[in-house]
C-alpha cells in the first residue's frame, strides 16, 4: 500500500492506494484559514499535524500499517513556516496567498526590478514570492525573527515532524523567488538585502527523492510504521497535474480547491511574466500555471458568514434558479488581493450591481461566475503568449459542483472534462509519486479517466461573454482606488 496526504487551504486529505495503484480509502479533515487583518492569510501548522493523524488513522482503519511501502505529502506552496533551534514553530504559517507585504513588494521591485528577478528565477515581485514576507517579518516581528533557526514550507514541515529531515522541495525553492534554477543556488543578492543566511533554507531536494524514514518516536502517535520511507513531496497543484495525467502541451487543468489553479504542461523552462512556472513531478517537464488567492476559501467564507450550517449543494440548488449573470451582478474575487494574472496584493473583493431584488442565491452564483471569469483571464494570457489551450480538464473538490462546471464551461466556451476521483487530486498525485520512488510503478502508468464531459450552455455563453468584458473593465477602473481604501495592511 502507498499513502498520499495533501495539506490544502481548507482541509487535509489522505488517499490510500493498493500496490496496483487503485484507491482503497480516502479521508478528509477540515481546518481553518485565518485572516486576522485585511490581506493576512495564516494557518496553524498544528492543525495540519492533527489533520494528518486523523486522516491517516481513518484510511488505515482495519488495515495493517506494516503493509505500507511509502508516504508522500503535498501542500500549499510557498507557505512560510519559521522554526526555532529545536524545530518548534515560532508563529502561525504565512500562506502563499497572504498579501500583507505591500510596502516590501514595492521596495524590492524598486531595488532589483521585475526584469532582474524574472531573468534569474522566472518570477516577478508579487505577493507569492517570499522575500517581501521575510522582510516584513524581520521589521515587524523582530522577536520572532531573532529566534529563526530554519525556514520551511508546509509539507517540508510535516516531513520534518515525521522524519527529522530538513530540506526544501524544488518547487518551494522555485516559487519562493529566492532560488536560481539554472545555477541551482539561492540568490545571494536578495538574501544579503534581507539579512538572511542561506543555511537557514537548507538543501533543495526533488519531489521523488526519499528524504527520510518515519521516526520511532512519532510512529506510534501517527499510526505509521517506524522506518516508512517518506519522499520530499510535491506542491499541491503539481501533484494534481500528475494525478490528472497532464503531460501534453495543449492540455490544461482547472483545479478547484481552496485556491484556484490553472495548469499547463510544457517541455521547456519557458516562464510567462503574468503566471508562475514549476517543475513537473515528471522529470524533464514543466508546468506553466496560475494560482488565484481565493477560490474555494472564498465560497467557504460566504457560506460560514452568511449561510452558516447550509451545505454547498443546497447553495448550488438555490442558485440554479438564478439566471446566468445573476441579473447583472458582477464580483471581482480579489478578497486576499490577487496573484495571477494581475499580481496586485492591494486589490479587493468587489461586488458591483447589487439591487434590492438580489438575494444570497444571486451572490452565490455571482461568486461562482467570478472564479470562472478569472480562469478565462488565465486562458487569454496563456494563449496571448502562444500556448493554445485545446483540451480542458477539471478536478479537485469544486469539480463535484455540477452548476460550477456548467458555468465554467460556458464562460470558457469549451467542453470541460471532469476527471474520475477528481476530488482526490493532489493526495492521489503525491501517493502515485511515492509509488514511483519505491519502484511499484512508473510514470508511464499514469492513467487518465474522464468521468463526465460538461458542454457550454448555449444561452449562457453570450451573457457571460458580455459580463466578462465588464469584469475585466471593472478592475482597470478600480485598481487605482484600492490602495486609497486604507484600513488594511498592517
Short mmCIF file of N, CA, C and O in Angstrom, two decimals, residues 192-248:
data_model
loop_
_atom_site.label_atom_id
_atom_site.label_comp_id
_atom_site.label_asym_id
_atom_site.label_seq_id
_atom_site.Cartn_x
_atom_site.Cartn_y
_atom_site.Cartn_z
N UNK A 192 21.20 38.78 0.99
CA UNK A 192 22.01 39.79 1.67
C UNK A 192 21.16 41.02 2.00
O UNK A 192 21.28 41.60 3.08
N UNK A 193 20.28 41.40 1.06
CA UNK A 193 19.43 42.58 1.29
C UNK A 193 18.48 42.34 2.47
O UNK A 193 18.25 43.24 3.28
N UNK A 194 17.95 41.12 2.55
CA UNK A 194 17.04 40.79 3.65
C UNK A 194 17.81 40.63 4.96
O UNK A 194 17.30 40.92 6.04
N UNK A 195 19.06 40.16 4.85
CA UNK A 195 19.82 39.81 6.04
C UNK A 195 19.56 38.38 6.46
O UNK A 195 19.42 38.07 7.65
N UNK A 196 19.50 37.49 5.45
CA UNK A 196 19.16 36.09 5.69
C UNK A 196 20.30 35.20 5.24
O UNK A 196 20.82 35.36 4.12
N UNK A 197 20.69 34.26 6.06
CA UNK A 197 21.76 33.32 5.70
C UNK A 197 21.18 32.14 4.92
O UNK A 197 20.11 31.61 5.28
N UNK A 198 21.87 31.71 3.88
CA UNK A 198 21.37 30.63 3.02
C UNK A 198 21.18 29.33 3.78
O UNK A 198 20.29 28.54 3.44
N UNK A 199 21.99 29.11 4.81
CA UNK A 199 21.89 27.83 5.54
C UNK A 199 20.55 27.69 6.26
O UNK A 199 20.11 26.57 6.57
N UNK A 200 19.86 28.81 6.50
CA UNK A 200 18.55 28.73 7.13
C UNK A 200 17.49 28.10 6.22
O UNK A 200 16.43 27.69 6.68
N UNK A 201 17.79 28.02 4.92
CA UNK A 201 16.84 27.47 3.96
C UNK A 201 17.08 25.99 3.69
O UNK A 201 16.16 25.29 3.27
N UNK A 202 18.31 25.53 3.89
CA UNK A 202 18.57 24.10 3.73
C UNK A 202 18.77 23.68 2.29
O UNK A 202 18.62 24.47 1.35
N UNK A 203 19.10 22.40 2.07
CA UNK A 203 19.32 21.88 0.72
C UNK A 203 18.02 21.73 -0.05
O UNK A 203 16.95 21.60 0.54
N UNK A 204 18.12 21.75 -1.38
CA UNK A 204 16.95 21.59 -2.25
C UNK A 204 16.90 20.15 -2.74
O UNK A 204 17.88 19.62 -3.26
N UNK A 205 15.73 19.52 -2.57
CA UNK A 205 15.56 18.13 -2.98
C UNK A 205 14.42 18.03 -4.00
O UNK A 205 13.49 18.81 -3.99
N UNK A 206 14.51 17.03 -4.87
CA UNK A 206 13.49 16.81 -5.89
C UNK A 206 12.30 16.05 -5.30
O UNK A 206 12.44 15.28 -4.34
N UNK A 207 11.10 16.23 -5.88
CA UNK A 207 9.88 15.66 -5.28
C UNK A 207 9.94 14.16 -5.02
O UNK A 207 9.42 13.68 -4.02
N UNK A 208 10.54 13.41 -5.94
CA UNK A 208 10.51 11.95 -5.88
C UNK A 208 11.63 11.37 -5.01
O UNK A 208 11.68 10.16 -4.82
N UNK A 209 12.49 12.19 -4.47
CA UNK A 209 13.59 11.68 -3.65
C UNK A 209 13.08 11.23 -2.28
O UNK A 209 12.30 11.94 -1.65
N UNK A 210 13.54 10.09 -1.81
CA UNK A 210 13.28 9.67 -0.43
C UNK A 210 14.22 10.47 0.46
O UNK A 210 15.44 10.40 0.31
N UNK A 211 13.64 11.25 1.38
CA UNK A 211 14.46 12.13 2.21
C UNK A 211 14.60 11.64 3.64
O UNK A 211 15.40 12.17 4.41
N UNK A 212 13.81 10.63 4.04
CA UNK A 212 13.91 10.12 5.40
C UNK A 212 12.92 9.00 5.65
O UNK A 212 12.20 8.56 4.75
N UNK A 213 12.92 8.54 6.89
CA UNK A 213 12.02 7.47 7.31
C UNK A 213 11.28 7.91 8.56
O UNK A 213 11.80 8.73 9.35
N UNK A 214 10.08 7.40 8.75
CA UNK A 214 9.28 7.76 9.93
C UNK A 214 10.02 7.38 11.19
O UNK A 214 10.45 6.23 11.36
N UNK A 215 10.17 8.35 12.06
CA UNK A 215 10.94 8.18 13.29
C UNK A 215 10.18 7.34 14.31
O UNK A 215 8.95 7.40 14.39
N UNK A 216 10.93 6.61 15.12
CA UNK A 216 10.30 5.72 16.11
C UNK A 216 9.45 6.49 17.11
O UNK A 216 8.41 6.01 17.56
N UNK A 217 9.87 7.71 17.45
CA UNK A 217 9.17 8.47 18.48
C UNK A 217 7.79 8.97 18.02
O UNK A 217 6.92 9.22 18.84
N UNK A 218 7.63 9.13 16.71
CA UNK A 218 6.34 9.64 16.23
C UNK A 218 5.50 8.55 15.56
O UNK A 218 4.31 8.77 15.30
N UNK A 219 6.10 7.40 15.28
CA UNK A 219 5.38 6.35 14.56
C UNK A 219 4.09 5.95 15.27
O UNK A 219 3.02 5.85 14.65
N UNK A 220 4.18 5.74 16.57
CA UNK A 220 3.00 5.31 17.32
C UNK A 220 1.96 6.42 17.38
O UNK A 220 0.76 6.17 17.26
N UNK A 221 2.43 7.67 17.57
CA UNK A 221 1.50 8.80 17.65
C UNK A 221 0.69 8.97 16.37
O UNK A 221 -0.52 9.24 16.40
N UNK A 222 1.33 8.77 15.24
CA UNK A 222 0.68 9.00 13.96
C UNK A 222 -0.05 7.75 13.46
O UNK A 222 -1.00 7.84 12.69
N UNK A 223 0.41 6.58 13.89
CA UNK A 223 -0.18 5.34 13.41
C UNK A 223 0.49 4.80 12.17
O UNK A 223 -0.12 4.03 11.41
N UNK A 224 1.75 5.19 11.96
CA UNK A 224 2.53 4.71 10.82
C UNK A 224 3.65 3.80 11.30
O UNK A 224 4.11 3.93 12.44
N UNK A 225 4.12 2.90 10.46
CA UNK A 225 5.22 2.03 10.88
C UNK A 225 6.55 2.76 10.94
O UNK A 225 6.84 3.61 10.09
N UNK A 226 7.34 2.45 11.94
CA UNK A 226 8.68 3.01 12.03
C UNK A 226 9.48 2.61 10.80
O UNK A 226 9.39 1.48 10.31
N UNK A 227 10.25 3.56 10.26
CA UNK A 227 11.11 3.25 9.11
C UNK A 227 10.42 3.40 7.76
O UNK A 227 11.05 3.15 6.73
N UNK A 228 9.15 3.83 7.74
CA UNK A 228 8.44 4.01 6.47
C UNK A 228 9.13 5.09 5.65
O UNK A 228 9.33 6.21 6.11
N UNK A 229 9.52 4.80 4.39
CA UNK A 229 10.17 5.82 3.55
C UNK A 229 9.22 6.97 3.23
O UNK A 229 8.04 6.77 2.93
N UNK A 230 9.74 8.19 3.31
CA UNK A 230 8.97 9.40 3.03
C UNK A 230 9.70 10.20 1.96
O UNK A 230 10.90 10.47 2.09
N UNK A 231 8.99 10.57 0.90
CA UNK A 231 9.61 11.34 -0.18
C UNK A 231 9.58 12.83 0.14
O UNK A 231 8.89 13.28 1.06
N UNK A 232 10.31 13.62 -0.66
CA UNK A 232 10.36 15.07 -0.44
C UNK A 232 9.00 15.70 -0.59
O UNK A 232 8.68 16.70 0.05
N UNK A 233 8.14 15.13 -1.45
CA UNK A 233 6.78 15.62 -1.60
C UNK A 233 6.65 16.61 -2.74
O UNK A 233 7.59 16.88 -3.49
N UNK A 234 5.47 17.19 -2.85
CA UNK A 234 5.16 17.96 -4.05
C UNK A 234 4.29 19.16 -3.72
O UNK A 234 3.46 19.11 -2.80
N UNK A 235 4.47 20.22 -4.49
CA UNK A 235 3.49 21.30 -4.47
C UNK A 235 2.14 20.72 -4.85
O UNK A 235 2.03 19.88 -5.74
N UNK A 236 1.09 21.16 -4.16
CA UNK A 236 -0.21 20.52 -4.35
C UNK A 236 -0.71 20.60 -5.78
O UNK A 236 -1.24 19.62 -6.33
N UNK A 237 -0.52 21.74 -6.43
CA UNK A 237 -1.02 21.87 -7.80
C UNK A 237 -0.22 21.02 -8.78
O UNK A 237 -0.75 20.55 -9.78
N UNK A 238 1.05 20.79 -8.47
CA UNK A 238 1.87 19.96 -9.35
C UNK A 238 1.53 18.48 -9.15
O UNK A 238 1.49 17.70 -10.12
N UNK A 239 1.24 18.09 -7.92
CA UNK A 239 0.76 16.73 -7.68
C UNK A 239 -0.58 16.51 -8.39
O UNK A 239 -0.85 15.43 -8.92
N UNK A 240 -1.41 17.55 -8.41
CA UNK A 240 -2.67 17.46 -9.14
C UNK A 240 -2.44 17.30 -10.63
O UNK A 240 -3.16 16.57 -11.31
N UNK A 241 -1.44 18.01 -11.15
CA UNK A 241 -1.12 17.87 -12.58
C UNK A 241 -0.71 16.43 -12.89
O UNK A 241 -1.10 15.87 -13.93
N UNK A 242 0.07 15.82 -12.01
CA UNK A 242 0.45 14.42 -12.21
C UNK A 242 -0.77 13.52 -12.14
O UNK A 242 -0.96 12.64 -12.99
N UNK A 243 -1.63 13.73 -11.15
CA UNK A 243 -2.81 12.90 -11.00
C UNK A 243 -3.74 13.00 -12.19
O UNK A 243 -4.44 12.04 -12.54
N UNK A 244 -3.75 14.18 -12.83
CA UNK A 244 -4.65 14.39 -13.96
C UNK A 244 -4.12 13.80 -15.26
O UNK A 244 -4.83 13.79 -16.27
N UNK A 245 -2.86 13.34 -15.24
CA UNK A 245 -2.26 12.83 -16.47
C UNK A 245 -1.82 13.94 -17.40
O UNK A 245 -1.64 13.72 -18.61
N UNK A 246 -1.61 15.15 -16.87
CA UNK A 246 -1.23 16.29 -17.69
C UNK A 246 0.22 16.13 -18.16
O UNK A 246 1.15 16.27 -17.38
N UNK A 247 0.39 15.86 -19.44
CA UNK A 247 1.73 15.68 -19.99
C UNK A 247 1.92 16.39 -21.33
O UNK A 247 3.03 16.71 -21.70
N UNK A 248 0.82 16.61 -22.04
CA UNK A 248 0.91 17.11 -23.41
C UNK A 248 0.59 18.60 -23.49
O UNK A 248 -0.38 19.07 -22.90
#
